[in-house]
CSV table of C-alpha atoms in Angstrom, one decimal:
chain,number,residue,atom,x,y,z
A,1,MET,CA,-27.7,228.2,-185.9
A,2,ALA,CA,-30.7,226.1,-184.8
A,3,ARG,CA,-28.4,223.2,-184.3
A,4,SER,CA,-26.1,225.1,-182.1
A,5,LEU,CA,-29.0,226.4,-180.0
A,6,PHE,CA,-30.3,222.8,-179.7
A,7,LEU,CA,-26.9,221.6,-178.6
A,8,LYS,CA,-26.5,224.5,-176.1
A,9,GLY,CA,-30.0,223.6,-174.6
A,10,CYS,CA,-29.0,219.9,-174.3
A,11,PHE,CA,-25.9,220.9,-172.4
A,12,ARG,CA,-27.8,223.4,-170.1
A,13,LYS,CA,-30.5,220.9,-169.1
A,14,PRO,CA,-28.3,218.5,-167.2
A,15,LEU,CA,-26.7,221.4,-165.5
A,16,TYR,CA,-30.1,222.7,-164.4
A,17,ILE,CA,-31.1,219.3,-163.2
A,18,GLN,CA,-27.8,218.9,-161.3
A,19,VAL,CA,-28.3,222.3,-159.6
A,20,ARG,CA,-31.9,221.4,-158.6
A,21,SER,CA,-30.9,218.0,-157.4
A,22,SER,CA,-28.1,219.6,-155.3
A,23,TYR,CA,-30.6,222.1,-153.8
A,24,LEU,CA,-33.0,219.3,-152.9
A,25,ARG,CA,-30.2,217.3,-151.3
A,26,MET,CA,-29.2,220.3,-149.2
A,27,GLN,CA,-32.8,220.8,-148.1
A,28,TYR,CA,-33.1,217.2,-147.2
A,29,LEU,CA,-29.9,217.3,-145.2
A,30,PHE,CA,-30.9,220.5,-143.5
A,31,PHE,CA,-34.3,219.3,-142.4
A,32,SER,CA,-32.9,215.9,-141.4
A,33,TRP,CA,-30.3,217.6,-139.2
A,34,LEU,CA,-33.0,219.9,-137.8
A,35,ALA,CA,-35.2,216.9,-136.9
A,36,VAL,CA,-32.3,215.2,-135.2
A,37,PHE,CA,-31.4,218.3,-133.3
A,38,VAL,CA,-35.0,219.0,-132.1
A,39,GLY,CA,-35.5,215.3,-131.3
A,40,SER,CA,-32.3,215.2,-129.3
A,41,TRP,CA,-33.2,218.4,-127.5
A,42,ILE,CA,-36.6,217.0,-126.5
A,43,VAL,CA,-35.1,213.7,-125.3
A,44,TYR,CA,-32.5,215.7,-123.3
A,45,VAL,CA,-35.1,218.0,-121.7
A,46,GLU,CA,-37.4,215.0,-120.9
A,47,TYR,CA,-34.5,213.0,-119.5
A,48,SER,CA,-33.3,215.9,-117.4
A,49,SER,CA,-36.8,216.5,-116.1
A,50,TYR,CA,-37.2,212.8,-115.3
A,51,THR,CA,-33.9,212.5,-113.4
A,52,GLU,CA,-34.7,215.7,-111.4
A,53,LEU,CA,-38.3,214.7,-110.6
A,54,CYS,CA,-37.8,210.9,-110.1
A,55,ARG,CA,-35.3,210.1,-107.5
A,56,GLY,CA,-36.9,207.0,-106.0
A,57,GLN,CA,-33.8,204.8,-106.0
A,58,GLU,CA,-31.8,207.5,-104.2
A,59,CYS,CA,-34.5,207.8,-101.5
A,60,LYS,CA,-34.8,204.0,-101.2
A,61,THR,CA,-31.1,203.7,-100.6
A,62,SER,CA,-31.2,206.4,-97.9
A,63,LEU,CA,-34.2,204.8,-96.1
A,64,CYS,CA,-32.7,201.3,-96.3
A,65,ASP,CA,-29.4,202.6,-94.8
A,66,LYS,CA,-31.3,204.1,-91.9
A,67,TYR,CA,-33.4,200.9,-91.5
A,68,SER,CA,-30.2,198.8,-91.4
A,69,LYS,CA,-28.8,201.0,-88.6
A,70,GLY,CA,-32.0,200.8,-86.6
A,71,VAL,CA,-32.9,204.5,-87.0
A,72,ILE,CA,-36.3,203.9,-88.6
A,73,ASP,CA,-38.8,201.0,-88.8
A,74,GLY,CA,-42.2,200.3,-90.2
A,75,THR,CA,-44.5,197.7,-91.7
A,76,ALA,CA,-43.0,198.2,-95.2
A,77,CYS,CA,-39.3,198.4,-94.3
A,78,SER,CA,-38.5,194.6,-94.6
A,79,SER,CA,-40.4,194.4,-97.9
A,80,LEU,CA,-38.6,197.5,-99.3
A,81,CYS,CA,-35.1,196.7,-98.1
A,82,GLU,CA,-34.7,193.0,-97.5
A,83,LYS,CA,-37.3,191.0,-99.3
A,84,GLU,CA,-37.6,193.5,-102.1
A,85,THR,CA,-41.3,192.7,-102.6
A,86,LEU,CA,-42.2,196.4,-102.4
A,87,TYR,CA,-41.5,197.6,-106.0
A,88,LEU,CA,-41.3,201.2,-107.2
A,89,GLY,CA,-43.1,201.3,-110.6
A,90,LYS,CA,-44.0,204.4,-112.7
A,91,CYS,CA,-42.8,207.8,-111.5
A,92,LEU,CA,-45.7,210.2,-110.9
A,93,SER,CA,-43.8,213.0,-109.2
A,94,ALA,CA,-44.7,216.6,-109.9
A,95,LYS,CA,-42.1,218.1,-107.6
A,96,PRO,CA,-38.5,216.9,-106.8
A,97,ASN,CA,-39.0,217.1,-103.1
A,98,SER,CA,-42.3,215.1,-103.1
A,99,GLN,CA,-41.7,211.7,-104.7
A,100,VAL,CA,-44.7,209.7,-105.9
A,101,TYR,CA,-44.6,206.3,-107.6
A,102,SER,CA,-47.1,203.7,-108.5
A,103,GLY,CA,-46.0,200.4,-107.2
A,104,THR,CA,-46.8,196.8,-106.1
A,105,TRP,CA,-46.4,195.2,-102.7
A,106,GLY,CA,-46.8,191.5,-103.2
A,107,ASP,CA,-50.2,191.1,-104.8
A,108,LEU,CA,-51.4,194.6,-103.8
A,109,GLU,CA,-51.2,197.7,-106.1
A,110,GLY,CA,-50.5,201.0,-104.4
A,111,VAL,CA,-49.2,204.5,-104.6
A,112,ILE,CA,-45.9,205.2,-102.8
A,113,ARG,CA,-45.1,208.6,-101.4
A,114,PHE,CA,-42.0,209.9,-99.7
A,115,GLN,CA,-40.3,213.2,-99.0
A,116,MET,CA,-36.8,214.4,-100.0
A,117,GLU,CA,-34.6,217.2,-98.8
A,118,THR,CA,-37.2,219.6,-97.4
A,119,SER,CA,-39.4,219.5,-94.4
A,120,PRO,CA,-42.8,220.5,-95.7
A,121,ARG,CA,-45.2,222.9,-94.0
A,122,TYR,CA,-48.3,224.7,-95.1
A,123,ALA,CA,-46.6,227.3,-97.2
A,124,ILE,CA,-49.3,229.9,-96.7
A,125,GLY,CA,-47.5,232.5,-94.7
A,126,LEU,CA,-44.2,234.2,-95.2
A,127,ALA,CA,-42.1,231.2,-94.3
A,128,ALA,CA,-40.8,229.1,-97.1
A,129,GLU,CA,-40.1,225.5,-96.9
A,130,ALA,CA,-37.0,225.0,-94.8
A,131,ARG,CA,-34.2,222.7,-95.9
A,132,ARG,CA,-33.4,220.1,-93.4
A,133,GLU,CA,-30.1,218.6,-92.4
A,134,PRO,CA,-29.5,214.9,-93.2
A,135,GLY,CA,-31.1,212.7,-90.6
A,136,ALA,CA,-33.0,215.6,-89.0
A,137,ALA,CA,-36.3,214.1,-90.0
A,138,PHE,CA,-35.7,211.1,-87.7
A,139,ASN,CA,-34.2,212.8,-84.5
A,140,GLN,CA,-37.5,213.0,-82.6
A,141,PRO,CA,-38.5,211.7,-80.2
A,142,THR,CA,-35.2,211.4,-78.3
A,143,ARG,CA,-34.0,208.3,-76.7
A,144,GLY,CA,-35.6,207.6,-73.3
A,145,THR,CA,-39.0,209.2,-74.3
A,146,SER,CA,-41.9,207.2,-72.8
A,147,VAL,CA,-45.0,206.2,-74.8
A,148,GLU,CA,-47.1,208.6,-72.7
A,149,ARG,CA,-44.7,211.5,-73.4
A,150,PHE,CA,-44.7,210.6,-77.1
A,151,LYS,CA,-48.5,210.6,-77.1
A,152,GLU,CA,-48.4,214.1,-75.6
A,153,MET,CA,-46.1,215.2,-78.4
A,154,VAL,CA,-48.5,213.8,-81.0
A,155,ILE,CA,-51.5,215.6,-79.4
A,156,SER,CA,-49.6,218.9,-79.2
A,157,HIS,CA,-48.6,218.6,-82.8
A,158,LEU,CA,-52.2,217.9,-83.9
A,159,LYS,CA,-53.4,220.9,-81.9
A,160,VAL,CA,-50.9,223.1,-83.8
A,161,LYS,CA,-52.1,221.7,-87.1
A,162,LEU,CA,-55.8,221.2,-86.5
A,163,GLY,CA,-56.7,223.4,-83.5
A,164,ASP,CA,-57.9,222.3,-80.1
A,165,GLN,CA,-60.4,219.7,-81.1
A,166,ALA,CA,-62.2,217.4,-78.6
A,167,ASN,CA,-61.4,214.2,-80.5
A,168,LEU,CA,-57.6,214.7,-80.9
A,169,PRO,CA,-56.8,212.0,-78.3
A,170,ALA,CA,-58.7,209.4,-80.4
A,171,LEU,CA,-56.8,210.5,-83.5
A,172,ALA,CA,-53.5,210.2,-81.5
A,173,ASP,CA,-54.5,206.7,-80.4
A,174,MET,CA,-55.1,205.7,-84.0
A,175,LEU,CA,-51.7,207.1,-85.0
A,176,LEU,CA,-50.0,205.2,-82.1
A,177,SER,CA,-51.7,202.0,-83.3
A,178,VAL,CA,-50.2,202.7,-86.8
A,179,ALA,CA,-46.8,203.2,-85.2
A,180,ASP,CA,-46.8,199.7,-83.6
A,181,SER,CA,-45.9,198.1,-86.9
A,182,ASN,CA,-45.5,194.6,-85.7
A,183,LYS,CA,-48.6,194.8,-83.4
A,184,ASP,CA,-46.7,193.5,-80.4
A,185,GLY,CA,-48.2,196.1,-78.1
A,186,HIS,CA,-44.9,198.1,-77.8
A,187,ILE,CA,-43.7,201.1,-79.8
A,188,THR,CA,-39.9,201.1,-80.4
A,189,LEU,CA,-37.9,204.3,-80.8
A,190,ALA,CA,-37.4,203.6,-84.5
A,191,GLU,CA,-41.2,203.1,-85.0
A,192,ALA,CA,-42.0,206.3,-83.1
A,193,ARG,CA,-39.4,208.3,-85.1
A,194,SER,CA,-40.9,207.1,-88.4
A,195,VAL,CA,-44.5,208.1,-87.4
A,196,TRP,CA,-43.3,211.4,-86.1
A,197,ALA,CA,-41.6,212.1,-89.5
A,198,LEU,CA,-44.8,211.1,-91.3
A,199,LEU,CA,-46.8,213.5,-89.2
A,200,GLN,CA,-44.8,216.4,-90.5
A,201,LEU,CA,-46.1,215.6,-94.0
A,202,ASN,CA,-49.4,217.4,-94.7
A,203,HIS,CA,-50.7,214.9,-97.1
A,204,PHE,CA,-50.2,212.0,-94.7
A,205,LEU,CA,-51.9,213.9,-91.8
A,206,LEU,CA,-54.9,214.6,-94.0
A,207,ALA,CA,-55.0,211.0,-95.2
A,208,ALA,CA,-55.0,209.9,-91.6
A,209,VAL,CA,-57.9,212.3,-90.7
A,210,LEU,CA,-59.9,211.1,-93.7
A,211,GLN,CA,-59.4,207.4,-92.9
A,212,GLU,CA,-62.3,207.4,-90.4
A,213,ARG,CA,-64.9,208.2,-93.1
A,214,GLU,CA,-63.1,206.2,-95.9
A,215,HIS,CA,-62.7,209.3,-98.1
A,216,ALA,CA,-59.0,208.5,-98.5
A,217,PRO,CA,-57.5,205.3,-99.9
A,218,ARG,CA,-56.5,202.8,-97.2
A,219,LEU,CA,-53.0,203.1,-95.6
A,220,LEU,CA,-51.2,199.9,-96.4
A,221,GLY,CA,-47.9,200.5,-94.7
A,222,PHE,CA,-44.9,202.8,-94.0
A,223,CYS,CA,-41.1,202.9,-93.6
A,224,GLY,CA,-39.6,206.1,-92.2
A,225,ASP,CA,-41.3,208.9,-94.0
A,226,LEU,CA,-42.3,206.6,-96.9
A,227,TYR,CA,-45.9,205.4,-96.9
A,228,VAL,CA,-48.0,203.2,-99.2
A,229,MET,CA,-51.6,204.0,-99.9
A,230,GLU,CA,-54.1,201.7,-101.7
A,231,LYS,CA,-54.3,202.4,-105.4
A,232,VAL,CA,-57.5,204.1,-106.5
A,233,ALA,CA,-58.8,202.0,-109.4
A,234,HIS,CA,-60.3,204.9,-111.4
A,235,ALA,CA,-58.4,208.3,-111.3
A,236,PRO,CA,-58.8,211.1,-112.1
A,237,LEU,CA,-62.5,211.5,-111.5
A,238,TYR,CA,-63.0,212.3,-115.2
A,239,GLY,CA,-61.0,213.7,-118.1
A,240,LEU,CA,-58.7,212.7,-120.9
A,241,SER,CA,-55.0,213.3,-120.8
A,242,LEU,CA,-53.9,214.7,-124.1
A,243,PRO,CA,-50.4,214.7,-125.4
A,244,TRP,CA,-48.7,218.1,-124.7
A,245,LEU,CA,-48.4,218.8,-128.4
A,246,LEU,CA,-52.1,218.6,-128.9
A,247,GLU,CA,-53.3,220.5,-125.9
A,248,PRO,CA,-52.9,224.0,-127.3
A,249,TRP,CA,-54.9,223.1,-130.4
A,250,VAL,CA,-58.0,221.6,-128.7
A,251,PRO,CA,-60.6,224.3,-127.8
A,252,ALA,CA,-61.6,224.5,-124.2
A,253,GLY,CA,-65.3,223.7,-125.0
A,254,LEU,CA,-64.3,220.6,-126.9
A,255,GLN,CA,-61.9,219.5,-124.1
A,256,ARG,CA,-64.8,219.8,-121.6
A,257,ARG,CA,-67.0,217.6,-123.8
A,258,MET,CA,-64.2,215.1,-124.3
A,259,ASP,CA,-63.6,214.9,-120.6
A,260,GLN,CA,-67.1,213.4,-120.2
A,261,TRP,CA,-66.9,210.8,-122.9
A,262,PHE,CA,-65.5,207.9,-120.8
A,263,THR,CA,-67.5,208.3,-117.5
A,264,PRO,CA,-69.8,205.7,-115.8
A,265,SER,CA,-73.6,205.6,-116.2
A,266,TRP,CA,-75.6,208.4,-114.7
A,267,PRO,CA,-76.7,206.5,-111.5
A,268,ARG,CA,-73.1,205.6,-110.8
A,269,ARG,CA,-72.0,209.2,-111.4
A,270,ALA,CA,-74.7,210.2,-109.0
A,271,LYS,CA,-73.3,207.9,-106.3
A,272,ILE,CA,-69.8,209.3,-106.9
A,273,SER,CA,-71.1,212.8,-106.7
A,274,MET,CA,-72.8,212.1,-103.4
A,275,GLY,CA,-69.4,210.9,-102.1
A,276,LEU,CA,-67.9,214.3,-103.0
A,277,LEU,CA,-70.8,216.1,-101.3
A,278,GLU,CA,-70.3,213.9,-98.2
A,279,LEU,CA,-66.6,214.8,-98.2
A,280,VAL,CA,-67.4,218.5,-98.3
A,281,GLU,CA,-69.8,217.9,-95.4
A,282,ASP,CA,-67.2,216.1,-93.3
A,283,LEU,CA,-64.6,218.8,-94.0
A,284,PHE,CA,-67.1,221.5,-92.9
A,285,HIS,CA,-67.0,221.4,-89.1
A,286,GLY,CA,-65.9,217.8,-89.2
A,287,THR,CA,-64.7,215.5,-86.4
A,288,PHE,CA,-61.2,217.0,-86.4
A,289,GLY,CA,-62.1,220.6,-87.3
A,290,SER,CA,-62.7,222.4,-90.5
A,291,PHE,CA,-60.6,222.2,-93.7
A,292,PHE,CA,-60.4,224.3,-96.9
A,293,MET,CA,-60.2,222.6,-100.3
A,294,CYS,CA,-57.7,224.8,-102.2
A,295,ASP,CA,-57.4,222.8,-105.4
A,296,VAL,CA,-60.8,221.3,-106.3
A,297,SER,CA,-60.3,219.6,-109.7
A,298,ALA,CA,-61.1,216.2,-111.2
A,299,ALA,CA,-57.4,215.4,-110.9
A,300,SER,CA,-57.7,215.4,-107.1
A,301,PHE,CA,-60.3,212.7,-106.9
A,302,GLY,CA,-61.0,209.2,-108.2
A,303,TYR,CA,-63.3,206.3,-107.3
A,304,ASN,CA,-63.1,202.6,-106.6
A,305,ASP,CA,-64.8,199.7,-108.3
A,306,ARG,CA,-67.8,200.2,-106.0
A,307,HIS,CA,-68.1,203.8,-107.3
A,308,GLU,CA,-67.1,205.3,-103.9
A,309,LEU,CA,-65.3,208.6,-104.1
A,310,ARG,CA,-61.6,208.7,-102.9
A,311,VAL,CA,-59.3,211.7,-102.5
A,312,THR,CA,-56.2,211.0,-104.5
A,313,ASP,CA,-54.3,214.2,-103.8
A,314,ALA,CA,-54.8,215.8,-100.3
A,315,ARG,CA,-51.8,218.2,-100.6
A,316,HIS,CA,-54.1,221.2,-100.9
A,317,ILE,CA,-56.7,220.3,-98.3
A,318,VAL,CA,-55.7,222.7,-95.5
A,319,PRO,CA,-56.8,223.0,-91.9
A,320,GLU,CA,-58.8,226.2,-91.4
A,321,LEU,CA,-56.6,227.2,-88.5
A,322,ALA,CA,-53.4,226.9,-90.4
A,323,PHE,CA,-54.9,228.7,-93.4
A,324,LYS,CA,-56.2,231.7,-91.4
A,325,GLU,CA,-53.0,232.1,-89.4
A,326,GLY,CA,-50.9,231.9,-92.6
A,327,MET,CA,-53.0,234.4,-94.5
A,328,GLN,CA,-52.9,237.0,-91.7
A,329,GLU,CA,-49.1,236.9,-91.9
A,330,ARG,CA,-49.1,237.4,-95.6
A,331,ARG,CA,-48.3,240.9,-97.0
A,332,CYS,CA,-50.4,242.2,-99.9
A,333,ASP,CA,-50.9,245.1,-102.3
A,334,SER,CA,-54.1,243.7,-104.0
A,335,ASP,CA,-56.5,240.7,-103.7
A,336,ARG,CA,-54.3,238.8,-106.2
A,337,ASP,CA,-51.6,238.4,-103.5
A,338,CYS,CA,-54.1,236.7,-101.2
A,339,ARG,CA,-54.3,233.3,-102.8
A,340,TYR,CA,-53.3,229.8,-101.8
A,341,GLY,CA,-53.4,227.0,-104.3
A,342,VAL,CA,-55.9,227.4,-107.1
A,343,ASP,CA,-59.2,227.9,-105.3
A,344,CYS,CA,-58.6,229.5,-101.9
A,345,HIS,CA,-58.8,233.3,-102.1
A,346,THR,CA,-59.2,236.0,-99.5
A,347,SER,CA,-59.2,239.8,-99.8
A,348,CYS,CA,-56.4,242.3,-99.1
A,349,ASP,CA,-56.9,244.8,-96.3
A,350,LEU,CA,-55.1,247.8,-97.9
A,351,THR,CA,-55.0,249.8,-94.7
A,352,LYS,CA,-52.9,247.1,-93.0
A,353,GLY,CA,-51.2,245.7,-96.1
A,354,ARG,CA,-52.2,242.2,-95.0
A,355,CYS,CA,-54.5,239.5,-96.3
A,356,THR,CA,-57.7,238.9,-94.4
A,357,PRO,CA,-58.3,235.4,-93.1
A,358,ALA,CA,-61.9,234.8,-94.4
A,359,VAL,CA,-62.1,232.8,-97.7
A,360,THR,CA,-64.3,234.3,-100.4
A,361,ARG,CA,-65.8,231.0,-101.6
A,362,PRO,CA,-66.8,227.9,-99.6
A,363,ASN,CA,-65.8,224.3,-100.4
A,364,LEU,CA,-69.3,223.4,-101.5
A,365,ALA,CA,-69.3,226.0,-104.3
A,366,LYS,CA,-66.0,224.7,-105.7
A,367,ALA,CA,-67.3,221.1,-105.5
A,368,CYS,CA,-70.5,222.0,-107.4
A,369,GLU,CA,-68.3,223.6,-110.1
A,370,VAL,CA,-66.5,220.3,-110.6
A,371,LEU,CA,-69.7,218.3,-110.6
A,372,LYS,CA,-71.8,220.6,-112.8
A,373,ASP,CA,-71.0,219.0,-116.2
A,374,TYR,CA,-70.3,215.6,-114.7
A,375,ILE,CA,-73.8,215.1,-113.1
A,376,LEU,CA,-76.0,217.2,-115.5
A,377,ARG,CA,-75.0,215.2,-118.6
A,378,GLY,CA,-77.5,212.4,-119.0
A,379,ALA,CA,-79.5,213.3,-115.9
A,380,PRO,CA,-83.1,212.0,-115.9
A,381,ALA,CA,-85.5,214.5,-117.5
A,382,ASP,CA,-87.8,214.7,-114.4
A,383,LEU,CA,-84.7,215.7,-112.3
A,384,MET,CA,-82.8,218.0,-114.6
A,385,GLU,CA,-84.5,221.3,-113.9
A,386,GLU,CA,-84.4,221.1,-110.1
A,387,LEU,CA,-80.8,219.6,-110.1
A,388,GLU,CA,-79.6,222.4,-112.4
A,389,LYS,CA,-81.3,225.0,-110.2
A,390,GLN,CA,-79.6,223.6,-107.0
A,391,LEU,CA,-76.2,223.3,-108.7
A,392,TYR,CA,-76.2,226.9,-109.9
A,393,ALA,CA,-77.4,228.2,-106.5
A,394,CYS,CA,-74.5,226.2,-105.0
A,395,ILE,CA,-71.9,227.6,-107.4
A,396,ALA,CA,-73.1,231.1,-106.5
A,397,LEU,CA,-72.3,230.7,-102.8
A,398,ARG,CA,-69.9,233.4,-101.5
A,399,GLY,CA,-68.6,234.5,-98.1
A,400,THR,CA,-68.4,232.9,-94.7
A,401,THR,CA,-71.2,234.5,-92.7
A,402,GLU,CA,-73.6,232.6,-90.3
A,403,LEU,CA,-76.4,233.1,-92.9
A,404,LEU,CA,-74.2,231.5,-95.6
A,405,GLU,CA,-73.7,228.4,-93.3
A,406,ILE,CA,-77.4,227.9,-93.1
A,407,GLU,CA,-77.7,228.3,-96.9
A,408,HIS,CA,-74.7,226.0,-97.3
A,409,SER,CA,-76.3,223.2,-95.3
A,410,LEU,CA,-79.7,223.7,-97.0
A,411,ILE,CA,-78.2,223.4,-100.5
A,412,LEU,CA,-76.0,220.4,-99.5
A,413,ASN,CA,-79.0,218.5,-98.1
A,414,ASN,CA,-81.1,219.3,-101.1
A,415,LEU,CA,-78.5,218.0,-103.5
A,416,LYS,CA,-77.9,214.8,-101.6
A,417,THR,CA,-81.7,214.2,-101.2
A,418,LEU,CA,-82.3,214.7,-105.0
A,419,LEU,CA,-79.6,212.3,-106.0
A,420,TRP,CA,-80.4,209.7,-103.3
A,421,LYS,CA,-84.1,209.6,-104.1
A,422,LYS,CA,-83.2,208.8,-107.8
A,423,ILE,CA,-80.7,206.0,-107.1
A,424,SER,CA,-81.7,204.5,-103.7
A,425,HIS,CA,-84.0,201.9,-105.3
A,426,THR,CA,-81.3,200.8,-107.8
A,427,ASN,CA,-78.3,198.4,-107.5
A,428,ASP,CA,-76.0,201.4,-108.1
A,429,SER,CA,-76.7,202.7,-104.6
A,430,LYS,CA,-75.0,199.7,-103.0
């Protein structure tokens, strides 16, 4: 009896092991298949997103075809299409119709921007971005237009975008100088059409406006509606870019602390911060009118090796005139409907069902919000209390009344004076 049970147990054991082994094999195959499926799906989604967002070669082919036919011209056309010394590098595009690439042009590093398919406008009002017909971007000015008439066209366009400012003729002269790509004193039809197409791009227009005070990177060249800007050595202003898988698991407080780990010394941060304050000052009743900063984040700014601030993304710096006109056209049911970008808010007039034109928060308050952690960390002890007081007073600014403008100017000057006194005697101020 005992022997038979022993023999039965001996025969059952291999069967149990065989079943367990088969079960483990099935588990292994299932998870292997699942990993392959998920991995393939991620690769497919990433590739699809890349091919949709990154269409640089398609745009290059189109521009070079127009250049070969004499439709467009510019300082970068020969390098892009003939010599091939202007090289499109890493794709940085966030939207399919706005192509952005890092690149090299001979020994220079730059950022290359160009437009596809749509003719961009400040999409504040009811009008959406209108799709353009092929070649429509380069059909103005028409053949036979004189340089004087073209200048009038440019000034009229600038008035629409920036308002009737006294210095618009000077800005127009600067743009005509840019249009003369070979500096021979004459503007060809192809050069004029290229610059006219560029002027329809909000970010190019803002880059041109900011060139005077060197808040924007230097314009290196253009070809049609493609233009090359000098690369900003250090961008964004601060912050770590975490893999998308880790982002949901990192608490916001820890993320803010991590953002400040790899920043320059405090005196250099003070110099960069002064650059941002000077930018706010220049955009507030500046040479070419007032502008609203509608996406004030570290990602929109950077700095060069001399620790001078540079605007790296001007897409959401909007002329006050265009903003107010657009908001007055916008229908609303609540204040939530009266928003442009991340940071520009107005209120909803429920009696009219329209947004009001006045922003609820000035540029300076948004800039101070960005600078708060950046400049307070590591600040000298004898400066900390007053600096913190001024920053929080700055962040609390609201409205657009005349009294607010006085307070705005006072806080701006106080902050610049505090920082300058601390670094003016050091090498970091140079």
